[in-house]
Amino acid sequence: MKLPFKLYLITDRHATKMPLPAAIKLALKGGVRAVQLREKDLPIRELLALARELRALTREFSARLFINDRVDIAVAVEADGVHLGHQSMPVDAVRKIVGNRMLVGVSTHNSEEAKDAEKGGADFITFGPVFETPSKVKLGFPVGCDAVKNVKNSISIPIYGLGGINSGNVGSVFSAGAYGIALISAILRSDNIQKATEDIIRQLDSNHG
């Protein structure tokens, strides 16, 4: 399956120096075309309000909006997809709710999880942490690019490398067979979000055509 985005931006409102919607708007201006709303500590009403705001923004830029874990919120705001983790509903159960009108992504950390995600009906996976990153310390040591290569050989759905990826190491992730990259800090912690996004998009274009 060909997905219309190589860069998958995952939100973290604690990482930005400004309100999250303003940061996301700058990233969209810079070329981001897929955003995953992932704010696990927000009460549901606040999360829903934020999802509605990001839905309006992503529509303005013809970008895809994914909601982490909360299938109900994804349905309520007419998101383009849902992203599932370890504690989420299984992929096949989510498929029964959303059918084929939404994309379903799954977070994975090894080959078995990747194969299970594909078998369950996921459209794509994120895989990592590829490199060292503070936000993924609890998931263990970085898996490295060789692990990306191994997973690429065992599944046929797109893989988005995740964890510690920045403009300096994008090339090695693509060389290992990743379809795209998922980022948080490299964009949202930047002093100039739009420029940081544009720089990474340029790296993607030069590495992936």
mmCIF file with all atom_site columns, C-alpha atoms in Angstrom:
data_model
loop_
_atom_site.group_PDB
_atom_site.id
_atom_site.type_symbol
_atom_site.label_atom_id
_atom_site.label_alt_id
_atom_site.label_comp_id
_atom_site.label_asym_id
_atom_site.label_entity_id
_atom_site.label_seq_id
_atom_site.pdbx_PDB_ins_code
_atom_site.Cartn_x
_atom_site.Cartn_y
_atom_site.Cartn_z
_atom_site.occupancy
_atom_site.B_iso_or_equiv
_atom_site.pdbx_formal_charge
_atom_site.auth_seq_id
_atom_site.auth_comp_id
_atom_site.auth_asym_id
_atom_site.auth_atom_id
_atom_site.pdbx_PDB_model_num
ATOM 1   C CA . MET A 1 1   ? 0.000   0.000   0.000  1.00 0.00 ? 1   MET A CA 1
ATOM 2   C CA . LYS A 1 2   ? 1.257   3.454   -0.922 1.00 0.00 ? 2   LYS A CA 1
ATOM 3   C CA . LEU A 1 3   ? 0.610   6.041   1.766  1.00 0.00 ? 3   LEU A CA 1
ATOM 4   C CA . PRO A 1 4   ? 0.635   9.731   0.805  1.00 0.00 ? 4   PRO A CA 1
ATOM 5   C CA . PHE A 1 5   ? 3.073   10.793  3.536  1.00 0.00 ? 5   PHE A CA 1
ATOM 6   C CA . LYS A 1 6   ? 6.679   9.940   4.414  1.00 0.00 ? 6   LYS A CA 1
ATOM 7   C CA . LEU A 1 7   ? 6.775   12.088  7.556  1.00 0.00 ? 7   LEU A CA 1
ATOM 8   C CA . TYR A 1 8   ? 4.469   11.197  10.451 1.00 0.00 ? 8   TYR A CA 1
ATOM 9   C CA . LEU A 1 9   ? 4.411   13.860  13.177 1.00 0.00 ? 9   LEU A CA 1
ATOM 10  C CA . ILE A 1 10  ? 3.379   12.702  16.657 1.00 0.00 ? 10  ILE A CA 1
ATOM 11  C CA . THR A 1 11  ? 2.219   15.383  19.065 1.00 0.00 ? 11  THR A CA 1
ATOM 12  C CA . ASP A 1 12  ? 3.590   16.153  22.519 1.00 0.00 ? 12  ASP A CA 1
ATOM 13  C CA . ARG A 1 13  ? 2.284   19.434  23.861 1.00 0.00 ? 13  ARG A CA 1
ATOM 14  C CA . HIS A 1 14  ? 4.913   19.302  26.646 1.00 0.00 ? 14  HIS A CA 1
ATOM 15  C CA . ALA A 1 15  ? 7.683   19.482  24.038 1.00 0.00 ? 15  ALA A CA 1
ATOM 16  C CA . THR A 1 16  ? 6.603   22.745  22.416 1.00 0.00 ? 16  THR A CA 1
ATOM 17  C CA . LYS A 1 17  ? 7.397   26.299  23.408 1.00 0.00 ? 17  LYS A CA 1
ATOM 18  C CA . MET A 1 18  ? 3.927   27.434  22.279 1.00 0.00 ? 18  MET A CA 1
ATOM 19  C CA . PRO A 1 19  ? 0.351   26.110  22.329 1.00 0.00 ? 19  PRO A CA 1
ATOM 20  C CA . LEU A 1 20  ? 0.165   22.814  20.443 1.00 0.00 ? 20  LEU A CA 1
ATOM 21  C CA . PRO A 1 21  ? -2.217  23.975  17.669 1.00 0.00 ? 21  PRO A CA 1
ATOM 22  C CA . ALA A 1 22  ? 0.136   26.858  16.822 1.00 0.00 ? 22  ALA A CA 1
ATOM 23  C CA . ALA A 1 23  ? 3.094   24.458  16.676 1.00 0.00 ? 23  ALA A CA 1
ATOM 24  C CA . ILE A 1 24  ? 1.184   22.011  14.479 1.00 0.00 ? 24  ILE A CA 1
ATOM 25  C CA . LYS A 1 25  ? 0.160   24.810  12.119 1.00 0.00 ? 25  LYS A CA 1
ATOM 26  C CA . LEU A 1 26  ? 3.835   25.742  11.632 1.00 0.00 ? 26  LEU A CA 1
ATOM 27  C CA . ALA A 1 27  ? 4.717   22.086  10.958 1.00 0.00 ? 27  ALA A CA 1
ATOM 28  C CA . LEU A 1 28  ? 1.885   21.874  8.413  1.00 0.00 ? 28  LEU A CA 1
ATOM 29  C CA . LYS A 1 29  ? 3.173   25.056  6.756  1.00 0.00 ? 29  LYS A CA 1
ATOM 30  C CA . GLY A 1 30  ? 6.579   23.364  6.611  1.00 0.00 ? 30  GLY A CA 1
ATOM 31  C CA . GLY A 1 31  ? 5.170   20.370  4.746  1.00 0.00 ? 31  GLY A CA 1
ATOM 32  C CA . VAL A 1 32  ? 3.892   17.822  7.304  1.00 0.00 ? 32  VAL A CA 1
ATOM 33  C CA . ARG A 1 33  ? 0.966   15.892  5.800  1.00 0.00 ? 33  ARG A CA 1
ATOM 34  C CA . ALA A 1 34  ? 0.177   13.453  8.630  1.00 0.00 ? 34  ALA A CA 1
ATOM 35  C CA . VAL A 1 35  ? -0.301  14.248  12.331 1.00 0.00 ? 35  VAL A CA 1
ATOM 36  C CA . GLN A 1 36  ? -0.990  11.815  15.157 1.00 0.00 ? 36  GLN A CA 1
ATOM 37  C CA . LEU A 1 37  ? -2.702  13.392  18.166 1.00 0.00 ? 37  LEU A CA 1
ATOM 38  C CA . ARG A 1 38  ? -1.120  11.639  21.138 1.00 0.00 ? 38  ARG A CA 1
ATOM 39  C CA . GLU A 1 39  ? -1.820  13.379  24.448 1.00 0.00 ? 39  GLU A CA 1
ATOM 40  C CA . LYS A 1 40  ? -2.496  10.494  26.797 1.00 0.00 ? 40  LYS A CA 1
ATOM 41  C CA . ASP A 1 41  ? -2.755  12.587  29.971 1.00 0.00 ? 41  ASP A CA 1
ATOM 42  C CA . LEU A 1 42  ? -5.537  14.886  28.726 1.00 0.00 ? 42  LEU A CA 1
ATOM 43  C CA . PRO A 1 43  ? -9.087  14.402  30.058 1.00 0.00 ? 43  PRO A CA 1
ATOM 44  C CA . ILE A 1 44  ? -11.415 13.231  27.311 1.00 0.00 ? 44  ILE A CA 1
ATOM 45  C CA . ARG A 1 45  ? -13.317 16.499  26.841 1.00 0.00 ? 45  ARG A CA 1
ATOM 46  C CA . GLU A 1 46  ? -10.081 18.469  26.449 1.00 0.00 ? 46  GLU A CA 1
ATOM 47  C CA . LEU A 1 47  ? -8.729  15.811  24.111 1.00 0.00 ? 47  LEU A CA 1
ATOM 48  C CA . LEU A 1 48  ? -11.876 15.996  22.002 1.00 0.00 ? 48  LEU A CA 1
ATOM 49  C CA . ALA A 1 49  ? -11.668 19.797  21.817 1.00 0.00 ? 49  ALA A CA 1
ATOM 50  C CA . LEU A 1 50  ? -8.011  19.577  20.768 1.00 0.00 ? 50  LEU A CA 1
ATOM 51  C CA . ALA A 1 51  ? -8.838  16.881  18.208 1.00 0.00 ? 51  ALA A CA 1
ATOM 52  C CA . ARG A 1 52  ? -11.509 19.148  16.675 1.00 0.00 ? 52  ARG A CA 1
ATOM 53  C CA . GLU A 1 53  ? -9.001  22.000  16.465 1.00 0.00 ? 53  GLU A CA 1
ATOM 54  C CA . LEU A 1 54  ? -6.381  19.803  14.796 1.00 0.00 ? 54  LEU A CA 1
ATOM 55  C CA . ARG A 1 55  ? -9.014  18.331  12.463 1.00 0.00 ? 55  ARG A CA 1
ATOM 56  C CA . ALA A 1 56  ? -9.779  21.845  11.186 1.00 0.00 ? 56  ALA A CA 1
ATOM 57  C CA . LEU A 1 57  ? -6.070  22.632  10.789 1.00 0.00 ? 57  LEU A CA 1
ATOM 58  C CA . THR A 1 58  ? -5.196  19.401  8.985  1.00 0.00 ? 58  THR A CA 1
ATOM 59  C CA . ARG A 1 59  ? -8.140  19.892  6.611  1.00 0.00 ? 59  ARG A CA 1
ATOM 60  C CA . GLU A 1 60  ? -6.891  23.396  5.831  1.00 0.00 ? 60  GLU A CA 1
ATOM 61  C CA . PHE A 1 61  ? -3.571  21.896  4.693  1.00 0.00 ? 61  PHE A CA 1
ATOM 62  C CA . SER A 1 62  ? -5.023  18.714  3.101  1.00 0.00 ? 62  SER A CA 1
ATOM 63  C CA . ALA A 1 63  ? -3.187  16.637  5.717  1.00 0.00 ? 63  ALA A CA 1
ATOM 64  C CA . ARG A 1 64  ? -4.185  13.398  7.456  1.00 0.00 ? 64  ARG A CA 1
ATOM 65  C CA . LEU A 1 65  ? -5.168  13.343  11.136 1.00 0.00 ? 65  LEU A CA 1
ATOM 66  C CA . PHE A 1 66  ? -4.690  10.235  13.274 1.00 0.00 ? 66  PHE A CA 1
ATOM 67  C CA . ILE A 1 67  ? -5.913  9.831   16.845 1.00 0.00 ? 67  ILE A CA 1
ATOM 68  C CA . ASN A 1 68  ? -3.834  7.750   19.224 1.00 0.00 ? 68  ASN A CA 1
ATOM 69  C CA . ASP A 1 69  ? -5.776  4.937   20.897 1.00 0.00 ? 69  ASP A CA 1
ATOM 70  C CA . ARG A 1 70  ? -9.188  6.660   21.148 1.00 0.00 ? 70  ARG A CA 1
ATOM 71  C CA . VAL A 1 71  ? -11.323 5.185   18.385 1.00 0.00 ? 71  VAL A CA 1
ATOM 72  C CA . ASP A 1 72  ? -14.358 7.057   19.756 1.00 0.00 ? 72  ASP A CA 1
ATOM 73  C CA . ILE A 1 73  ? -12.678 10.437  19.326 1.00 0.00 ? 73  ILE A CA 1
ATOM 74  C CA . ALA A 1 74  ? -11.398 9.473   15.874 1.00 0.00 ? 74  ALA A CA 1
ATOM 75  C CA . VAL A 1 75  ? -14.969 8.683   14.823 1.00 0.00 ? 75  VAL A CA 1
ATOM 76  C CA . ALA A 1 76  ? -16.364 11.828  16.472 1.00 0.00 ? 76  ALA A CA 1
ATOM 77  C CA . VAL A 1 77  ? -14.036 14.221  14.632 1.00 0.00 ? 77  VAL A CA 1
ATOM 78  C CA . GLU A 1 78  ? -13.969 12.224  11.378 1.00 0.00 ? 78  GLU A CA 1
ATOM 79  C CA . ALA A 1 79  ? -10.233 11.610  11.612 1.00 0.00 ? 79  ALA A CA 1
ATOM 80  C CA . ASP A 1 80  ? -8.386  9.836   8.797  1.00 0.00 ? 80  ASP A CA 1
ATOM 81  C CA . GLY A 1 81  ? -7.014  7.143   11.047 1.00 0.00 ? 81  GLY A CA 1
ATOM 82  C CA . VAL A 1 82  ? -6.353  5.599   14.434 1.00 0.00 ? 82  VAL A CA 1
ATOM 83  C CA . HIS A 1 83  ? -2.977  4.672   15.916 1.00 0.00 ? 83  HIS A CA 1
ATOM 84  C CA . LEU A 1 84  ? -2.846  1.731   18.311 1.00 0.00 ? 84  LEU A CA 1
ATOM 85  C CA . GLY A 1 85  ? -0.382  0.775   21.025 1.00 0.00 ? 85  GLY A CA 1
ATOM 86  C CA . HIS A 1 86  ? 0.086   -2.165  23.415 1.00 0.00 ? 86  HIS A CA 1
ATOM 87  C CA . GLN A 1 87  ? -2.861  -1.242  25.619 1.00 0.00 ? 87  GLN A CA 1
ATOM 88  C CA . SER A 1 88  ? -5.202  -0.339  22.769 1.00 0.00 ? 88  SER A CA 1
ATOM 89  C CA . MET A 1 89  ? -8.022  -2.362  21.253 1.00 0.00 ? 89  MET A CA 1
ATOM 90  C CA . PRO A 1 90  ? -6.724  -5.062  18.873 1.00 0.00 ? 90  PRO A CA 1
ATOM 91  C CA . VAL A 1 91  ? -6.511  -4.083  15.212 1.00 0.00 ? 91  VAL A CA 1
ATOM 92  C CA . ASP A 1 92  ? -9.219  -6.488  14.068 1.00 0.00 ? 92  ASP A CA 1
ATOM 93  C CA . ALA A 1 93  ? -11.672 -5.091  16.652 1.00 0.00 ? 93  ALA A CA 1
ATOM 94  C CA . VAL A 1 94  ? -10.941 -1.530  15.516 1.00 0.00 ? 94  VAL A CA 1
ATOM 95  C CA . ARG A 1 95  ? -11.515 -2.599  11.909 1.00 0.00 ? 95  ARG A CA 1
ATOM 96  C CA . LYS A 1 96  ? -15.026 -3.742  12.842 1.00 0.00 ? 96  LYS A CA 1
ATOM 97  C CA . ILE A 1 97  ? -15.775 -0.222  14.052 1.00 0.00 ? 97  ILE A CA 1
ATOM 98  C CA . VAL A 1 98  ? -14.112 1.905   11.362 1.00 0.00 ? 98  VAL A CA 1
ATOM 99  C CA . GLY A 1 99  ? -14.177 -0.488  8.402  1.00 0.00 ? 99  GLY A CA 1
ATOM 100 C CA . ASN A 1 100 ? -11.999 0.733   5.564  1.00 0.00 ? 100 ASN A CA 1
ATOM 101 C CA . ARG A 1 101 ? -12.827 4.408   5.974  1.00 0.00 ? 101 ARG A CA 1
ATOM 102 C CA . MET A 1 102 ? -9.861  4.934   8.305  1.00 0.00 ? 102 MET A CA 1
ATOM 103 C CA . LEU A 1 103 ? -6.210  3.967   8.190  1.00 0.00 ? 103 LEU A CA 1
ATOM 104 C CA . VAL A 1 104 ? -4.948  1.978   11.168 1.00 0.00 ? 104 VAL A CA 1
ATOM 105 C CA . GLY A 1 105 ? -1.361  2.274   12.380 1.00 0.00 ? 105 GLY A CA 1
ATOM 106 C CA . VAL A 1 106 ? 0.249   0.196   15.129 1.00 0.00 ? 106 VAL A CA 1
ATOM 107 C CA . SER A 1 107 ? 3.273   0.858   17.369 1.00 0.00 ? 107 SER A CA 1
ATOM 108 C CA . THR A 1 108 ? 5.720   -2.072  17.287 1.00 0.00 ? 108 THR A CA 1
ATOM 109 C CA . HIS A 1 109 ? 9.114   -2.801  18.799 1.00 0.00 ? 109 HIS A CA 1
ATOM 110 C CA . ASN A 1 110 ? 10.123  -6.182  17.342 1.00 0.00 ? 110 ASN A CA 1
ATOM 111 C CA . SER A 1 111 ? 9.455   -8.502  14.403 1.00 0.00 ? 111 SER A CA 1
ATOM 112 C CA . GLU A 1 112 ? 6.746   -10.512 16.162 1.00 0.00 ? 112 GLU A CA 1
ATOM 113 C CA . GLU A 1 113 ? 4.716   -7.414  16.993 1.00 0.00 ? 113 GLU A CA 1
ATOM 114 C CA . ALA A 1 114 ? 5.161   -6.188  13.414 1.00 0.00 ? 114 ALA A CA 1
ATOM 115 C CA . LYS A 1 115 ? 3.908   -9.488  11.968 1.00 0.00 ? 115 LYS A CA 1
ATOM 116 C CA . ASP A 1 116 ? 0.953   -9.536  14.370 1.00 0.00 ? 116 ASP A CA 1
ATOM 117 C CA . ALA A 1 117 ? 0.016   -5.979  13.351 1.00 0.00 ? 117 ALA A CA 1
ATOM 118 C CA . GLU A 1 118 ? 0.036   -6.909  9.678  1.00 0.00 ? 118 GLU A CA 1
ATOM 119 C CA . LYS A 1 119 ? -1.930  -10.095 10.324 1.00 0.00 ? 119 LYS A CA 1
ATOM 120 C CA . GLY A 1 120 ? -4.532  -8.109  12.294 1.00 0.00 ? 120 GLY A CA 1
ATOM 121 C CA . GLY A 1 121 ? -5.112  -5.774  9.369  1.00 0.00 ? 121 GLY A CA 1
ATOM 122 C CA . ALA A 1 122 ? -2.912  -2.738  10.117 1.00 0.00 ? 122 ALA A CA 1
ATOM 123 C CA . ASP A 1 123 ? -2.165  -0.406  7.200  1.00 0.00 ? 123 ASP A CA 1
ATOM 124 C CA . PHE A 1 124 ? 1.275   0.544   8.554  1.00 0.00 ? 124 PHE A CA 1
ATOM 125 C CA . ILE A 1 125 ? 3.466   0.323   11.640 1.00 0.00 ? 125 ILE A CA 1
ATOM 126 C CA . THR A 1 126 ? 5.823   2.555   13.538 1.00 0.00 ? 126 THR A CA 1
ATOM 127 C CA . PHE A 1 127 ? 8.936   0.680   14.636 1.00 0.00 ? 127 PHE A CA 1
ATOM 128 C CA . GLY A 1 128 ? 11.596  1.559   17.152 1.00 0.00 ? 128 GLY A CA 1
ATOM 129 C CA . PRO A 1 129 ? 13.183  3.156   18.985 1.00 0.00 ? 129 PRO A CA 1
ATOM 130 C CA . VAL A 1 130 ? 15.698  3.095   16.125 1.00 0.00 ? 130 VAL A CA 1
ATOM 131 C CA . PHE A 1 131 ? 18.140  5.424   17.882 1.00 0.00 ? 131 PHE A CA 1
ATOM 132 C CA . GLU A 1 132 ? 18.542  6.595   21.453 1.00 0.00 ? 132 GLU A CA 1
ATOM 133 C CA . THR A 1 133 ? 15.821  8.994   22.573 1.00 0.00 ? 133 THR A CA 1
ATOM 134 C CA . PRO A 1 134 ? 14.720  10.180  26.039 1.00 0.00 ? 134 PRO A CA 1
ATOM 135 C CA . SER A 1 135 ? 11.017  9.743   25.238 1.00 0.00 ? 135 SER A CA 1
ATOM 136 C CA . LYS A 1 136 ? 11.482  6.030   24.527 1.00 0.00 ? 136 LYS A CA 1
ATOM 137 C CA . VAL A 1 137 ? 13.876  5.035   27.341 1.00 0.00 ? 137 VAL A CA 1
ATOM 138 C CA . LYS A 1 138 ? 11.209  2.902   29.008 1.00 0.00 ? 138 LYS A CA 1
ATOM 139 C CA . LEU A 1 139 ? 10.952  0.770   25.854 1.00 0.00 ? 139 LEU A CA 1
ATOM 140 C CA . GLY A 1 140 ? 14.525  -0.408  26.223 1.00 0.00 ? 140 GLY A CA 1
ATOM 141 C CA . PHE A 1 141 ? 17.649  -0.054  24.126 1.00 0.00 ? 141 PHE A CA 1
ATOM 142 C CA . PRO A 1 142 ? 17.590  1.307   20.572 1.00 0.00 ? 142 PRO A CA 1
ATOM 143 C CA . VAL A 1 143 ? 16.916  -1.437  18.036 1.00 0.00 ? 143 VAL A CA 1
ATOM 144 C CA . GLY A 1 144 ? 19.158  0.061   15.338 1.00 0.00 ? 144 GLY A CA 1
ATOM 145 C CA . CYS A 1 145 ? 18.829  0.091   11.556 1.00 0.00 ? 145 CYS A CA 1
ATOM 146 C CA . ASP A 1 146 ? 19.534  -3.636  11.163 1.00 0.00 ? 146 ASP A CA 1
ATOM 147 C CA . ALA A 1 147 ? 16.309  -4.374  13.025 1.00 0.00 ? 147 ALA A CA 1
ATOM 148 C CA . VAL A 1 148 ? 14.427  -2.118  10.588 1.00 0.00 ? 148 VAL A CA 1
ATOM 149 C CA . LYS A 1 149 ? 15.916  -4.145  7.739  1.00 0.00 ? 149 LYS A CA 1
ATOM 150 C CA . ASN A 1 150 ? 14.842  -7.433  9.351  1.00 0.00 ? 150 ASN A CA 1
ATOM 151 C CA . VAL A 1 151 ? 11.282  -6.241  9.876  1.00 0.00 ? 151 VAL A CA 1
ATOM 152 C CA . LYS A 1 152 ? 11.127  -4.900  6.322  1.00 0.00 ? 152 LYS A CA 1
ATOM 153 C CA . ASN A 1 153 ? 11.959  -8.417  5.112  1.00 0.00 ? 153 ASN A CA 1
ATOM 154 C CA . SER A 1 154 ? 9.228   -10.009 7.225  1.00 0.00 ? 154 SER A CA 1
ATOM 155 C CA . ILE A 1 155 ? 6.199   -7.815  6.434  1.00 0.00 ? 155 ILE A CA 1
ATOM 156 C CA . SER A 1 156 ? 4.778   -6.060  3.399  1.00 0.00 ? 156 SER A CA 1
ATOM 157 C CA . ILE A 1 157 ? 3.036   -3.033  4.974  1.00 0.00 ? 157 ILE A CA 1
ATOM 158 C CA . PRO A 1 158 ? 4.898   0.309   5.291  1.00 0.00 ? 158 PRO A CA 1
ATOM 159 C CA . ILE A 1 159 ? 7.278   0.833   8.216  1.00 0.00 ? 159 ILE A CA 1
ATOM 160 C CA . TYR A 1 160 ? 7.860   4.239   9.814  1.00 0.00 ? 160 TYR A CA 1
ATOM 161 C CA . GLY A 1 161 ? 11.092  4.373   11.774 1.00 0.00 ? 161 GLY A CA 1
ATOM 162 C CA . LEU A 1 162 ? 10.633  6.031   15.179 1.00 0.00 ? 162 LEU A CA 1
ATOM 163 C CA . GLY A 1 163 ? 12.922  7.191   17.973 1.00 0.00 ? 163 GLY A CA 1
ATOM 164 C CA . GLY A 1 164 ? 15.848  9.603   17.912 1.00 0.00 ? 164 GLY A CA 1
ATOM 165 C CA . ILE A 1 165 ? 15.523  10.315  14.193 1.00 0.00 ? 165 ILE A CA 1
ATOM 166 C CA . ASN A 1 166 ? 16.698  13.714  12.975 1.00 0.00 ? 166 ASN A CA 1
ATOM 167 C CA . SER A 1 167 ? 17.952  15.356  9.786  1.00 0.00 ? 167 SER A CA 1
ATOM 168 C CA . GLY A 1 168 ? 21.399  13.820  10.356 1.00 0.00 ? 168 GLY A CA 1
ATOM 169 C CA . ASN A 1 169 ? 20.358  10.157  10.374 1.00 0.00 ? 169 ASN A CA 1
ATOM 170 C CA . VAL A 1 170 ? 17.302  10.068  8.096  1.00 0.00 ? 170 VAL A CA 1
ATOM 171 C CA . GLY A 1 171 ? 19.334  8.531   5.257  1.00 0.00 ? 171 GLY A CA 1
ATOM 172 C CA . SER A 1 172 ? 20.372  5.459   7.230  1.00 0.00 ? 172 SER A CA 1
ATOM 173 C CA . VAL A 1 173 ? 16.751  4.741   8.225  1.00 0.00 ? 173 VAL A CA 1
ATOM 174 C CA . PHE A 1 174 ? 15.661  4.792   4.582  1.00 0.00 ? 174 PHE A CA 1
ATOM 175 C CA . SER A 1 175 ? 18.659  2.705   3.515  1.00 0.00 ? 175 SER A CA 1
ATOM 176 C CA . ALA A 1 176 ? 17.422  0.059   5.961  1.00 0.00 ? 176 ALA A CA 1
ATOM 177 C CA . GLY A 1 177 ? 14.088  -0.082  4.132  1.00 0.00 ? 177 GLY A CA 1
ATOM 178 C CA . ALA A 1 178 ? 11.789  2.233   6.079  1.00 0.00 ? 178 ALA A CA 1
ATOM 179 C CA . TYR A 1 179 ? 8.901   3.734   4.112  1.00 0.00 ? 179 TYR A CA 1
ATOM 180 C CA . GLY A 1 180 ? 8.928   6.862   6.238  1.00 0.00 ? 180 GLY A CA 1
ATOM 181 C CA . ILE A 1 181 ? 9.852   8.357   9.596  1.00 0.00 ? 181 ILE A CA 1
ATOM 182 C CA . ALA A 1 182 ? 7.849   9.294   12.686 1.00 0.00 ? 182 ALA A CA 1
ATOM 183 C CA . LEU A 1 183 ? 9.059   12.297  14.665 1.00 0.00 ? 183 LEU A CA 1
ATOM 184 C CA . ILE A 1 184 ? 8.302   14.258  17.800 1.00 0.00 ? 184 ILE A CA 1
ATOM 185 C CA . SER A 1 185 ? 11.278  16.175  19.209 1.00 0.00 ? 185 SER A CA 1
ATOM 186 C CA . ALA A 1 186 ? 13.166  16.963  15.992 1.00 0.00 ? 186 ALA A CA 1
ATOM 187 C CA . ILE A 1 187 ? 10.256  19.177  14.985 1.00 0.00 ? 187 ILE A CA 1
ATOM 188 C CA . LEU A 1 188 ? 8.293   20.159  18.099 1.00 0.00 ? 188 LEU A CA 1
ATOM 189 C CA . ARG A 1 189 ? 11.305  21.061  20.270 1.00 0.00 ? 189 ARG A CA 1
ATOM 190 C CA . SER A 1 190 ? 12.805  23.212  17.534 1.00 0.00 ? 190 SER A CA 1
ATOM 191 C CA . ASP A 1 191 ? 13.083  26.992  17.917 1.00 0.00 ? 191 ASP A CA 1
ATOM 192 C CA . ASN A 1 192 ? 11.872  27.302  14.319 1.00 0.00 ? 192 ASN A CA 1
ATOM 193 C CA . ILE A 1 193 ? 9.332   24.558  13.699 1.00 0.00 ? 193 ILE A CA 1
ATOM 194 C CA . GLN A 1 194 ? 8.543   25.475  10.111 1.00 0.00 ? 194 GLN A CA 1
ATOM 195 C CA . LYS A 1 195 ? 12.207  25.575  9.091  1.00 0.00 ? 195 LYS A CA 1
ATOM 196 C CA . ALA A 1 196 ? 13.005  22.344  10.952 1.00 0.00 ? 196 ALA A CA 1
ATOM 197 C CA . THR A 1 197 ? 10.127  20.656  9.112  1.00 0.00 ? 197 THR A CA 1
ATOM 198 C CA . GLU A 1 198 ? 11.254  22.004  5.735  1.00 0.00 ? 198 GLU A CA 1
ATOM 199 C CA . ASP A 1 199 ? 14.810  20.759  6.401  1.00 0.00 ? 199 ASP A CA 1
ATOM 200 C CA . ILE A 1 200 ? 13.592  17.247  7.217  1.00 0.00 ? 200 ILE A CA 1
ATOM 201 C CA . ILE A 1 201 ? 11.263  17.172  4.191  1.00 0.00 ? 201 ILE A CA 1
ATOM 202 C CA . ARG A 1 202 ? 14.279  18.092  2.019  1.00 0.00 ? 202 ARG A CA 1
ATOM 203 C CA . GLN A 1 203 ? 16.210  15.190  3.556  1.00 0.00 ? 203 GLN A CA 1
ATOM 204 C CA . LEU A 1 204 ? 13.288  12.865  2.838  1.00 0.00 ? 204 LEU A CA 1
ATOM 205 C CA . ASP A 1 205 ? 13.089  14.020  -0.761 1.00 0.00 ? 205 ASP A CA 1
ATOM 206 C CA . SER A 1 206 ? 16.810  13.573  -1.348 1.00 0.00 ? 206 SER A CA 1
ATOM 207 C CA . ASN A 1 207 ? 16.823  10.112  0.226  1.00 0.00 ? 207 ASN A CA 1
ATOM 208 C CA . HIS A 1 208 ? 13.576  8.834   -1.143 1.00 0.00 ? 208 HIS A CA 1
ATOM 209 C CA . GLY A 1 209 ? 12.887  10.690  -4.332 1.00 0.00 ? 209 GLY A CA 1
#
